[in-house]
Amino acid sequence: MLEGALDIGLLLGSIEEPTVINRKLLELDYIWVCNPRLMVGDIEPSMDQLKELTLLCYPVDSLMYSAIASHFSSPQMQDFKLIVVRSLSVMLRLVLAGAGYAVLPVELIRDELDSGKLVPMRFSRPFPMQAYFAAYIDQPAIPLRAAMVECICEVAQQFTNGMAEELLLAG
């Protein structure tokens, strides 16, 4: 985007650059999950147990990797068996198959949690919510960028309102 090859970025996190406008779209809850055959979901796993299993992880240069490393207080994730996965859908399929455990957005896996195909892993400290942004460089000569981001924000707001309605109906 900074080099002009991309008009709008839909990103986890924002771009801290003076020329970039970041519009917050939504925040998503993430939880640790695994296939129920892999681990009992209602007992907090020990660090040794976690290191014995495969952690399906986000790319090392991503904000999610940093958040995971911070969650375990381990900057380099030493002694963890990692498989780096760049696709949420692939990560979900691997977790469902019992290939490892991962932290995934609740909205993506609601059906799998409800059906018992995945179980939440208990941790004393929940994984922090993650904020998604639309980012663009505002240029008066290209007003369409700002208009498109406004539309994207409206869709995100509708999605967020839909999530809130579901929670109210379920509660």
PDB file of N, CA and C in Angstrom, residues 30-34 39-47 49-50 71-72 101-102 106 113 118-127:
ATOM      1  N   TYR A  30     -11.080 -14.446  20.143  1.00  0.00           N
ATOM      2  CA  TYR A  30     -10.329 -15.630  19.740  1.00  0.00           C
ATOM      3  C   TYR A  30     -10.251 -16.558  20.947  1.00  0.00           C
ATOM      4  N   ILE A  31     -10.337 -17.854  20.690  1.00  0.00           N
ATOM      5  CA  ILE A  31     -10.171 -18.830  21.777  1.00  0.00           C
ATOM      6  C   ILE A  31      -9.280 -19.975  21.307  1.00  0.00           C
ATOM      7  N   TRP A  32      -8.649 -20.606  22.282  1.00  0.00           N
ATOM      8  CA  TRP A  32      -7.837 -21.782  22.020  1.00  0.00           C
ATOM      9  C   TRP A  32      -8.766 -22.978  21.885  1.00  0.00           C
ATOM     10  N   VAL A  33      -8.563 -23.777  20.839  1.00  0.00           N
ATOM     11  CA  VAL A  33      -9.417 -24.939  20.607  1.00  0.00           C
ATOM     12  C   VAL A  33      -8.588 -26.131  20.150  1.00  0.00           C
ATOM     13  N   CYS A  34      -9.205 -27.301  20.320  1.00  0.00           N
ATOM     14  CA  CYS A  34      -8.602 -28.529  19.811  1.00  0.00           C
ATOM     15  C   CYS A  34      -9.712 -29.534  19.550  1.00  0.00           C
ATOM     16  N   MET A  39      -7.308 -33.557  23.643  1.00  0.00           N
ATOM     17  CA  MET A  39      -7.128 -33.107  25.024  1.00  0.00           C
ATOM     18  C   MET A  39      -8.490 -32.883  25.668  1.00  0.00           C
ATOM     19  N   VAL A  40      -8.559 -33.105  26.968  1.00  0.00           N
ATOM     20  CA  VAL A  40      -9.766 -32.804  27.717  1.00  0.00           C
ATOM     21  C   VAL A  40      -9.893 -31.284  27.788  1.00  0.00           C
ATOM     22  N   GLY A  41     -11.022 -30.760  27.348  1.00  0.00           N
ATOM     23  CA  GLY A  41     -11.175 -29.321  27.230  1.00  0.00           C
ATOM     24  C   GLY A  41     -11.415 -28.577  28.524  1.00  0.00           C
ATOM     25  N   ASP A  42     -11.873 -29.258  29.588  1.00  0.00           N
ATOM     26  CA  ASP A  42     -12.240 -28.514  30.799  1.00  0.00           C
ATOM     27  C   ASP A  42     -11.118 -28.438  31.836  1.00  0.00           C
ATOM     28  N   ILE A  43      -9.921 -28.909  31.498  1.00  0.00           N
ATOM     29  CA  ILE A  43      -8.775 -28.836  32.409  1.00  0.00           C
ATOM     30  C   ILE A  43      -7.694 -27.991  31.737  1.00  0.00           C
ATOM     31  N   GLU A  44      -7.128 -27.047  32.493  1.00  0.00           N
ATOM     32  CA  GLU A  44      -6.077 -26.205  31.916  1.00  0.00           C
ATOM     33  C   GLU A  44      -4.840 -27.048  31.645  1.00  0.00           C
ATOM     34  N   PRO A  45      -4.376 -27.036  30.392  1.00  0.00           N
ATOM     35  CA  PRO A  45      -3.189 -27.834  30.062  1.00  0.00           C
ATOM     36  C   PRO A  45      -1.928 -27.224  30.659  1.00  0.00           C
ATOM     37  N   SER A  46      -0.998 -28.091  30.992  1.00  0.00           N
ATOM     38  CA  SER A  46       0.296 -27.614  31.486  1.00  0.00           C
ATOM     39  C   SER A  46       1.147 -27.195  30.285  1.00  0.00           C
ATOM     40  N   MET A  47       2.194 -26.452  30.555  1.00  0.00           N
ATOM     41  CA  MET A  47       3.101 -26.031  29.490  1.00  0.00           C
ATOM     42  C   MET A  47       3.760 -27.259  28.849  1.00  0.00           C
ATOM     43  N   GLN A  49       2.410 -30.250  28.507  1.00  0.00           N
ATOM     44  CA  GLN A  49       1.416 -30.850  27.613  1.00  0.00           C
ATOM     45  C   GLN A  49       1.331 -30.073  26.297  1.00  0.00           C
ATOM     46  N   LEU A  50       1.318 -28.753  26.409  1.00  0.00           N
ATOM     47  CA  LEU A  50       1.203 -27.925  25.210  1.00  0.00           C
ATOM     48  C   LEU A  50       2.402 -28.107  24.290  1.00  0.00           C
ATOM     49  N   HIS A  71       1.316 -14.530  24.849  1.00  0.00           N
ATOM     50  CA  HIS A  71       0.398 -15.313  25.696  1.00  0.00           C
ATOM     51  C   HIS A  71       1.175 -16.362  26.493  1.00  0.00           C
ATOM     52  N   PHE A  72       2.169 -16.952  25.858  1.00  0.00           N
ATOM     53  CA  PHE A  72       2.968 -17.966  26.532  1.00  0.00           C
ATOM     54  C   PHE A  72       4.224 -17.391  27.164  1.00  0.00           C
ATOM     55  N   TYR A 101      -3.487 -27.963  18.004  1.00  0.00           N
ATOM     56  CA  TYR A 101      -4.393 -26.995  18.615  1.00  0.00           C
ATOM     57  C   TYR A 101      -4.050 -25.616  18.075  1.00  0.00           C
ATOM     58  N   ALA A 102      -5.014 -24.698  18.192  1.00  0.00           N
ATOM     59  CA  ALA A 102      -4.818 -23.361  17.630  1.00  0.00           C
ATOM     60  C   ALA A 102      -5.718 -22.368  18.344  1.00  0.00           C
ATOM     61  N   VAL A 106     -13.852 -16.984  17.368  1.00  0.00           N
ATOM     62  CA  VAL A 106     -15.059 -17.692  17.799  1.00  0.00           C
ATOM     63  C   VAL A 106     -16.100 -17.724  16.688  1.00  0.00           C
ATOM     64  N   LEU A 113     -17.921 -25.636  17.585  1.00  0.00           N
ATOM     65  CA  LEU A 113     -18.002 -25.637  19.054  1.00  0.00           C
ATOM     66  C   LEU A 113     -19.360 -26.159  19.513  1.00  0.00           C
ATOM     67  N   LEU A 118     -15.130 -29.394  18.069  1.00  0.00           N
ATOM     68  CA  LEU A 118     -14.002 -28.712  18.701  1.00  0.00           C
ATOM     69  C   LEU A 118     -14.383 -28.387  20.134  1.00  0.00           C
ATOM     70  N   VAL A 119     -13.379 -28.383  21.002  1.00  0.00           N
ATOM     71  CA  VAL A 119     -13.611 -27.984  22.389  1.00  0.00           C
ATOM     72  C   VAL A 119     -12.680 -26.820  22.728  1.00  0.00           C
ATOM     73  N   PRO A 120     -13.194 -25.883  23.531  1.00  0.00           N
ATOM     74  CA  PRO A 120     -12.308 -24.801  23.976  1.00  0.00           C
ATOM     75  C   PRO A 120     -11.292 -25.350  24.965  1.00  0.00           C
ATOM     76  N   MET A 121     -10.087 -24.852  24.877  1.00  0.00           N
ATOM     77  CA  MET A 121      -9.051 -25.223  25.831  1.00  0.00           C
ATOM     78  C   MET A 121      -9.070 -24.178  26.945  1.00  0.00           C
ATOM     79  N   ARG A 122      -9.003 -24.635  28.162  1.00  0.00           N
ATOM     80  CA  ARG A 122      -9.099 -23.740  29.312  1.00  0.00           C
ATOM     81  C   ARG A 122      -7.733 -23.152  29.649  1.00  0.00           C
ATOM     82  N   PHE A 123      -7.677 -21.856  29.699  1.00  0.00           N
ATOM     83  CA  PHE A 123      -6.480 -21.147  30.130  1.00  0.00           C
ATOM     84  C   PHE A 123      -6.906 -20.137  31.184  1.00  0.00           C
ATOM     85  N   SER A 124      -6.056 -19.912  32.175  1.00  0.00           N
ATOM     86  CA  SER A 124      -6.400 -18.949  33.224  1.00  0.00           C
ATOM     87  C   SER A 124      -6.478 -17.531  32.674  1.00  0.00           C
ATOM     88  N   ARG A 125      -5.780 -17.294  31.578  1.00  0.00           N
ATOM     89  CA  ARG A 125      -5.787 -15.965  30.959  1.00  0.00           C
ATOM     90  C   ARG A 125      -6.366 -16.092  29.555  1.00  0.00           C
ATOM     91  N   PRO A 126      -7.491 -15.405  29.279  1.00  0.00           N
ATOM     92  CA  PRO A 126      -8.074 -15.517  27.945  1.00  0.00           C
ATOM     93  C   PRO A 126      -7.189 -14.859  26.890  1.00  0.00           C
ATOM     94  N   PHE A 127      -7.331 -15.321  25.658  1.00  0.00           N
ATOM     95  CA  PHE A 127      -6.602 -14.720  24.556  1.00  0.00           C
ATOM     96  C   PHE A 127      -7.245 -13.360  24.260  1.00  0.00           C
TER      97      PHE A 127
END
